[in-house]
Coordinates of C-alpha atoms and ligand atoms in Angstrom, one line a residue:
X16 CA -14.9 81.9 54.6
X17 CA -16.6 79.4 52.4
X18 CA -19.0 77.2 54.4
X19 CA -18.1 73.5 54.5
X20 CA -20.1 71.5 51.8
X21 CA -23.2 69.9 53.1
X22 CA -22.2 66.7 51.3
X23 CA -18.6 65.7 50.9
X24 CA -17.6 64.1 47.7
X25 CA -15.0 61.2 48.2
X26 CA -14.0 60.5 44.7
X27 CA -12.8 56.9 44.1
X28 CA -11.8 57.1 40.3
X29 CA -8.3 56.1 41.3
X30 CA -9.4 53.1 43.4
X31 CA -12.9 51.6 42.4
X32 CA -12.6 53.5 38.9
X33 CA -9.4 51.7 38.2
X34 CA -10.9 48.5 39.3
X35 CA -13.0 48.5 36.1
X36 CA -11.9 45.4 34.3
X37 CA -9.0 46.1 32.0
X38 CA -8.3 49.6 33.2
X39 CA -4.9 50.6 34.4
X40 CA -3.5 54.2 34.9
X41 CA 0.1 55.1 34.7
X42 CA 1.6 57.1 37.6
X43 CA 1.5 60.2 35.3
X44 CA -2.1 59.5 34.5
X45 CA -2.9 59.0 38.2
X46 CA -1.2 62.3 39.1
X47 CA -3.0 64.2 36.3
X48 CA -6.4 62.8 37.3
X49 CA -5.7 63.5 41.0
X50 CA -4.7 67.1 40.1
X51 CA -7.7 67.5 37.8
X52 CA -10.1 66.4 40.7
X53 CA -8.2 68.5 43.2
X54 CA -8.5 71.6 40.8
X55 CA -12.3 71.2 40.6
X56 CA -12.4 71.2 44.4
X57 CA -13.2 67.6 45.1
X58 CA -12.4 67.4 48.8
X59 CA -11.5 63.8 49.2
X60 CA -9.9 61.2 47.0
X61 CA -9.5 57.5 47.5
X62 CA -6.3 56.8 45.8
X63 CA -5.4 53.1 45.9
X64 CA -5.0 49.8 47.7
X65 CA -1.5 49.7 49.5
X66 CA -1.5 45.9 49.9
X67 CA -1.4 45.5 46.1
X68 CA 2.3 45.8 46.3
X69 CA 5.3 48.2 46.3
X70 CA 4.4 49.9 43.0
X71 CA 1.0 50.8 44.2
X72 CA 2.4 52.1 47.5
X73 CA 5.0 54.2 45.7
X74 CA 2.3 55.7 43.5
X75 CA 0.1 56.5 46.6
X76 CA 3.1 58.1 48.3
X77 CA 3.9 60.2 45.3
X78 CA 0.3 61.5 45.2
X79 CA 0.4 62.2 48.9
X80 CA 3.7 64.2 48.5
X81 CA 2.4 66.2 45.6
X82 CA 0.7 69.1 47.6
X83 CA -2.9 68.1 46.8
X84 CA -5.5 70.0 48.8
X85 CA -7.8 67.0 49.0
X86 CA -7.8 64.6 51.9
X87 CA -6.4 61.3 50.8
X88 CA -7.8 57.8 51.6
X89 CA -6.7 54.3 50.8
X90 CA -8.6 51.1 50.9
X91 CA -7.7 48.1 52.9
X92 CA -8.9 44.7 53.9
X93 CA -9.3 44.1 57.6
X94 CA -6.1 42.4 58.0
X95 CA -3.1 43.4 60.1
X96 CA -0.6 42.9 57.3
X97 CA -2.6 44.9 54.8
X98 CA -3.2 47.7 57.2
X99 CA 0.6 47.8 58.1
X100 CA 1.1 48.6 54.3
X101 CA -1.0 51.7 54.7
X102 CA 1.3 53.2 57.2
X103 CA 3.9 55.8 56.2
X104 CA 2.4 56.7 52.9
X105 CA 1.3 60.2 54.0
X106 CA -2.4 59.6 53.5
X107 CA -5.0 60.8 56.0
X108 CA -7.4 58.0 56.3
X109 CA -8.1 54.3 55.6
X110 CA -11.3 52.7 54.5
X111 CA -11.1 49.5 56.4
X112 CA -13.3 47.1 54.6
X113 CA -15.1 44.1 56.0
X114 CA -18.0 42.2 54.4
X115 CA -21.2 42.7 56.5
X116 CA -23.8 40.5 54.6
X117 CA -24.3 36.9 55.8
X118 CA -23.7 36.0 52.1
X119 CA -20.2 37.3 52.1
X120 CA -19.3 36.7 55.8
X121 CA -20.1 33.0 55.4
X122 CA -19.5 32.2 51.8
X123 CA -16.5 34.4 51.0
X124 CA -14.8 34.8 54.3
X125 CA -16.0 31.5 55.9
X126 CA -16.7 33.4 59.2
X127 CA -19.5 34.5 61.3
X128 CA -21.0 37.8 62.5
X129 CA -19.2 37.8 66.0
X130 CA -15.9 37.4 64.0
X131 CA -16.7 40.4 62.0
X132 CA -17.4 42.6 65.1
X133 CA -14.3 41.4 66.8
X134 CA -12.3 42.1 63.6
X135 CA -13.7 45.6 63.6
X136 CA -12.7 46.3 67.2
X137 CA -9.1 44.9 66.7
X138 CA -8.3 46.5 63.3
X139 CA -9.8 50.0 64.0
X140 CA -7.6 50.1 66.9
X141 CA -4.5 49.1 65.0
X142 CA -5.3 51.7 62.3
X143 CA -5.6 54.5 65.0
X144 CA -2.3 53.4 66.4
X145 CA -0.8 53.7 63.0
X146 CA -2.0 57.5 63.1
X147 CA -4.7 56.9 60.5
X148 CA -8.1 58.1 60.7
X149 CA -10.6 55.3 60.0
X150 CA -13.7 54.6 58.0
X151 CA -15.2 51.2 58.3
X152 CA -16.2 50.0 54.8
X153 CA -19.3 47.8 55.1
X154 CA -18.9 45.7 52.0
X155 CA -22.2 44.3 50.7
X156 CA -24.1 46.5 53.2
X157 CA -27.1 46.6 51.0
X158 CA -27.6 42.8 51.5
X159 CA -26.8 42.9 55.1
X160 CA -29.3 42.3 57.9
X161 CA -30.2 45.9 58.9
X162 CA -30.1 45.1 62.6
X163 CA -26.7 43.6 62.3
X164 CA -25.6 46.7 60.4
X165 CA -26.7 48.9 63.3
X166 CA -24.5 46.7 65.5
X167 CA -21.6 47.1 63.1
X168 CA -21.8 50.8 63.2
X169 CA -22.1 50.8 66.9
X170 CA -19.0 48.7 67.3
X171 CA -17.1 50.8 64.7
X172 CA -18.0 54.1 66.5
X173 CA -17.0 52.6 69.9
X174 CA -13.7 51.5 68.4
X175 CA -12.9 54.9 67.2
X176 CA -13.9 55.0 63.6
X177 CA -15.2 58.3 62.3
X178 CA -17.0 57.0 59.3
X179 CA -19.1 54.1 58.0
X180 CA -19.3 53.3 54.3
X181 CA -22.6 51.8 53.2
X182 CA -21.6 49.9 50.0
X183 CA -24.2 48.7 47.6
X184 CA -21.5 46.3 46.4
X185 CA -23.6 44.5 43.8
X186 CA -25.8 47.3 42.8
X187 CA -29.2 46.0 43.7
X188 CA -30.8 49.0 45.6
X189 CA -33.3 51.6 44.5
X190 CA -33.6 55.1 45.9
X191 CA -36.6 54.5 48.2
X192 CA -34.8 51.6 49.9
X193 CA -31.6 53.5 50.2
X194 CA -33.4 56.4 51.8
X195 CA -34.9 54.2 54.4
X196 CA -31.7 52.3 55.2
X197 CA -29.6 55.4 55.5
X198 CA -32.2 57.1 57.6
X199 CA -32.1 54.0 60.0
X200 CA -28.3 54.2 60.3
X201 CA -28.5 58.0 60.8
X202 CA -31.0 57.4 63.7
X203 CA -28.7 55.1 65.6
X204 CA -25.4 56.8 65.1
X205 CA -23.7 60.2 64.6
X206 CA -20.8 58.7 62.6
X207 CA -20.1 60.1 59.2
X208 CA -22.0 57.9 56.8
X209 CA -20.7 57.5 53.2
X210 CA -22.7 56.0 50.3
X211 CA -21.0 53.9 47.8
X212 CA -23.3 53.0 44.9
X213 CA -22.9 50.8 41.9
X214 CA -24.8 51.2 38.6
X215 CA -25.8 47.6 37.8
X216 CA -29.4 48.7 37.5
X217 CA -28.6 52.1 36.3
X218 CA -29.5 53.7 39.7
X219 CA -26.1 54.6 41.2
X220 CA -26.7 58.3 41.0
X221 CA -30.3 58.1 42.1
X222 CA -29.4 56.0 45.0
X223 CA -26.5 58.4 45.9
X224 CA -28.8 61.4 45.9
X225 CA -31.3 59.3 48.1
X226 CA -28.5 58.6 50.6
X227 CA -27.8 62.3 50.7
X228 CA -31.4 63.0 51.6
X229 CA -31.4 60.2 54.2
X230 CA -28.5 61.7 56.1
X231 CA -25.3 60.5 54.5
X232 CA -22.5 63.1 55.0
X233 CA -20.1 61.6 52.3
X234 CA -20.7 60.1 48.9
X235 CA -18.4 58.2 46.6
X236 CA -18.2 59.0 42.9
X237 CA -16.0 58.4 39.8
X238 CA -15.3 60.5 36.9
X239 CA -17.6 59.3 33.9
X240 CA -18.9 56.7 36.4
X241 CA -16.2 54.3 35.6
X242 CA -15.8 51.4 38.2
X243 CA -16.5 47.7 38.8
X244 CA -18.9 46.2 36.2
X245 CA -21.4 48.9 35.4
X246 CA -19.5 51.4 37.3
X247 CA -20.0 53.8 40.2
X248 CA -22.1 57.0 40.6
X249 CA -20.7 59.5 38.1
X250 CA -19.1 62.5 39.8
X251 CA -20.6 64.9 37.3
X252 CA -24.1 63.5 37.8
X253 CA -23.9 63.6 41.5
X254 CA -22.6 67.1 41.8
X255 CA -25.2 68.3 39.3
X256 CA -28.0 66.3 40.7
X257 CA -27.4 67.5 44.3
X258 CA -27.2 71.0 43.0
X259 CA -30.2 71.1 40.6
X260 CA -32.6 68.8 42.5
X261 CA -31.8 69.4 46.1
X262 CA -29.9 72.7 46.3
X263 CA -27.0 71.0 47.8
X264 CA -23.6 72.4 47.1
X265 CA -20.5 70.2 47.1
X266 CA -17.9 72.8 46.4
X267 CA -17.1 71.0 43.2
X268 CA -16.7 73.2 40.1
X269 CA -17.9 71.5 36.9
X270 CA -17.1 74.2 34.3
X271 CA -13.7 72.6 33.6
X272 CA -15.0 69.1 34.0
X273 CA -15.0 68.1 30.3
X274 CA -11.2 68.3 30.3
X275 CA -11.0 65.9 33.2
X276 CA -13.7 63.7 31.8
X277 CA -11.8 63.5 28.5
X278 CA -8.5 62.7 30.4
X279 CA -10.2 59.8 32.2
X280 CA -11.8 58.6 29.1
X281 CA -8.5 58.4 27.2
X282 CA -6.4 57.0 30.2
X283 CA -9.1 54.4 31.0
X284 CA -9.6 53.5 27.3
X285 CA -13.4 53.5 28.0
X286 CA -15.1 55.7 25.5
X287 CA -17.9 58.0 26.7
X288 CA -21.2 57.3 25.0
X289 CA -22.5 60.0 22.7
X290 CA -25.6 60.2 24.9
X291 CA -23.8 59.9 28.3
X292 CA -25.5 62.4 30.5
X293 CA -23.6 65.9 31.0
X294 CA -20.5 64.7 29.2
X295 CA -21.6 62.9 26.1
X296 CA -20.8 64.7 22.9
X297 CA -24.4 64.8 21.9
X298 CA -26.3 65.8 25.0
X299 CA -26.5 69.5 24.1
X300 CA -26.9 68.9 20.4
X301 CA -30.4 69.5 18.9
X302 CA -31.8 68.7 15.5
X303 CA -35.7 68.4 15.9
X304 CA -37.5 71.2 14.4
X305 CA -39.7 72.1 17.3
X306 CA -36.9 71.9 19.8
X307 CA -34.6 74.1 17.7
X308 CA -37.3 76.7 17.2
X309 CA -38.0 76.6 20.9
X310 CA -34.4 77.0 21.8
X311 CA -33.9 79.8 19.4
X312 CA -36.8 81.7 20.9
X313 CA -35.6 81.0 24.5
X314 CA -33.0 78.3 25.6
X315 CA -35.1 77.8 28.7
X316 CA -37.9 76.1 26.5
X317 CA -35.7 73.0 26.1
X318 CA -32.9 73.2 28.7
X319 CA -32.9 71.0 31.8
X320 CA -29.4 71.7 32.5
X321 CA -27.6 74.8 31.4
X322 CA -24.5 73.6 29.4
X323 CA -22.6 76.6 30.6
X324 CA -22.5 74.9 34.0
X325 CA -20.2 72.3 32.3
X326 CA -18.3 74.9 30.2
X327 CA -20.4 73.7 27.2
X328 CA -22.9 75.2 24.9
X329 CA -26.0 74.2 22.8
X330 CA -25.2 73.0 19.4
X331 CA -27.8 73.1 16.6
X332 CA -27.5 70.7 13.6
X333 CA -29.6 70.1 10.6
X334 CA -31.1 66.6 9.9
X335 CA -34.1 64.6 8.9
X336 CA -36.2 66.1 11.7
X337 CA -35.2 69.7 11.2
X338 CA -37.9 72.4 10.6
X339 CA -37.8 75.7 8.7
X340 CA -36.6 77.8 11.7
X341 CA -33.5 75.5 12.1
X342 CA -32.8 75.8 8.3
X343 CA -33.0 79.6 8.5
X344 CA -30.8 79.7 11.5
X345 CA -28.2 77.5 9.9
X346 CA -28.1 79.8 6.9
X347 CA -28.1 82.9 9.1
X348 CA -24.9 81.6 10.7
X349 CA -23.4 81.6 7.2
X350 CA -24.6 85.1 6.6
X351 CA -27.5 84.2 4.3
X352 CA -31.1 85.3 5.1
X353 CA -33.8 83.0 3.9
X354 CA -37.5 83.7 3.7
X355 CA -39.9 80.9 4.9
X356 CA -40.6 79.7 1.4
X357 CA -37.0 79.3 0.6
X358 CA -36.5 77.5 3.9
X359 CA -39.3 75.1 3.1
X360 CA -37.6 74.3 -0.2
X361 CA -34.3 73.7 1.2
X362 CA -35.8 71.6 4.0
X363 CA -37.0 69.2 1.4
X364 CA -33.5 69.1 -0.2
X365 CA -32.0 68.5 3.2
X366 CA -34.3 65.6 4.0
X367 CA -33.5 64.0 0.8
X368 CA -29.8 64.4 1.4
X369 CA -29.6 63.1 4.9
X370 CA -31.7 60.1 4.1
X371 CA -28.8 59.0 2.0
X372 CA -25.8 60.4 3.8
X373 CA -27.0 59.8 7.5
X374 CA -25.1 63.0 8.5
X375 CA -25.6 66.6 8.8
X376 CA -24.8 68.6 5.6
X377 CA -21.6 70.4 5.3
X378 CA -21.6 74.3 4.9
X379 CA -20.3 73.6 1.3
X380 CA -23.4 71.5 0.6
X381 CA -25.7 74.1 2.1
X382 CA -24.0 76.7 -0.2
X383 CA -24.6 74.6 -3.3
X384 CA -28.2 74.0 -2.4
X385 CA -28.7 77.7 -1.9
X386 CA -27.0 78.5 -5.2
X387 CA -29.2 75.9 -7.0
X388 CA -32.3 77.4 -5.4
X389 CA -31.6 80.9 -6.3
X390 CA -30.4 80.0 -9.8
X391 CA -33.6 78.0 -10.3
X392 CA -35.7 81.0 -8.9
X393 CA -33.7 83.3 -11.2
X394 CA -34.4 81.0 -14.2
X395 CA -38.2 80.8 -13.4
X396 CA -38.3 84.7 -12.9
Ligands
ACO23 C1 -16.0 45.4 46.6 C2 -14.6 45.9 46.4 O1 -14.4 46.7 45.4 S1 -13.4 45.5 47.4 C3 -11.9 46.1 46.7 C4 -11.4 45.0 45.7 N1 -10.3 45.4 45.0 C5 -9.5 44.5 44.5 O2 -9.6 43.4 44.7 C6 -8.3 45.1 43.7 C7 -6.9 44.8 44.4 N2 -6.8 43.5 44.9 C8 -5.6 43.0 45.0 O3 -4.6 43.4 44.6 C9 -5.5 41.5 45.7 O4 -6.9 41.0 45.5 C10 -5.2 41.7 47.1 C11 -3.7 42.3 47.2 C12 -6.1 42.7 47.9 C13 -5.3 40.4 47.9 O5 -4.7 39.4 47.1 P1 -4.5 38.0 47.6 O6 -4.0 37.9 48.9 O7 -3.7 37.2 46.5 O8 -6.0 37.2 47.5 P2 -7.2 37.2 46.5 O9 -7.5 38.5 46.0 O10 -7.0 36.1 45.5 O11 -8.2 36.7 47.6 C14 -8.8 37.6 48.5 C15 -8.6 37.1 49.8 O12 -9.0 38.2 50.8 C16 -10.0 37.8 51.7 N3 -10.9 39.0 51.9 C17 -11.6 39.6 51.0 N4 -12.1 40.7 51.5 C18 -11.6 40.8 52.8 C19 -11.7 41.7 53.9 N5 -12.5 42.8 53.7 N6 -11.0 41.5 55.0 C20 -10.3 40.4 55.1 N7 -10.2 39.5 54.1 C21 -10.7 39.7 53.0 C22 -10.8 36.7 50.9 O13 -11.6 35.9 51.7 C23 -9.5 35.9 50.4 O14 -8.9 35.3 51.4 P3 -8.5 33.8 51.4 O15 -7.2 33.7 50.6 O16 -8.2 33.4 52.8 O17 -9.6 32.9 50.8
AKG24 O1 -16.0 48.1 51.7 C1 -15.8 49.1 50.9 O2 -15.1 50.0 51.3 C2 -16.5 49.2 49.7 C3 -15.8 48.5 48.7 C4 -16.4 48.6 47.3 O3 -15.9 49.1 46.5 C5 -17.7 48.0 47.1 O4 -18.3 47.3 48.0 O5 -18.3 48.2 46.0

């Protein structure tokens, strides 16, 4: 039997991912994304917000009936009517969210800390009565008073919740702080702890990895990192980061990830940057002479991540920064063997060309240059 993963990925592409301004998935896209995630072995999916209305509930129920292996969660405000909307959809668990920072308790809800604690007691009980497992979502936990957060988690556990979500709602944490905060919560509670990071400072993945080291049992991700504002921690980065940096397996298989990444890119209308880690078109593409030479001798010379782990491979291109070895390799792929002197001459030709065209040469151009070179040499001889 496969051992349970040390860290459980709870992917929220279909909840926080879809919250990215302007993004909306059709039911068919939601189903395809959920299946894609399920096929990769993502064990938990947060699939929507029932209180949004009948269409959202129908879409959630469709996913719940579709035979996915993943455990399914929905997000809900701590309100009796919202919670009632979560009932009968066929999902396993609700993330019952409540602001926990004084900023949001006072300035968004117009309430106080006691009200929050009482609300947790009441609504966790209601959710359990509805037959749902409960995670308490601590919205804006990163700006909450740490002692109050310990009280929140204590009350949540006593009320019967199985999980507490630590949300860095506005994305203002850094890994050392996350490590300390999660360790503190871990020390006072044996509830499952889930990290929910946002990328406003470009630290969502780093913060998520830090949470895992601090004792979080679950982490939130989204495909390609889509989500509110700068987005969430990217699924691909978290899975790869946990594996490569900390030897932590999540049970998520990334070899077929590019297809899912492309699906989400298309369905969300959010193009992936050429240099986006792991999935960007250019991140395994090499031009610089010293790098290409090193890669040709042994890929490990310039390989932090093996592209095969993502079902990808290195691509060598010619450009302004190429060297003779790269030129020789490009011609070799065309069945032409160059000596070093020929490569040097063609390199000069290449640099002149790309300075004008700003793109790699085509095979046709390489063929012409070679013909010109050999013709010239023939004429000289
Ligand atoms: C940090 C996060 O990502 S939280 C998830 C946020 N996601 C979304 O907002 C996307 C989906 N949202 C929606 O469809 C709608 O906002 C709904 C259905 C949830 C609510 O819609 P509406 O009732 O029309 O309210 P609206 O969104 O304008 O305002 C939010 C209300 O919820 C209250 N509220 C916000 N969070 C919570 C909470 N966790 N628990 C209880 N009440 C809350 C606000 O104080 C405000 O209440 P008020 O009307 O008494 O001032
Ligand atoms: O309270 C929660 O469940 C977290 C909600 C969320 O998406 C956030 O805070 O960024």
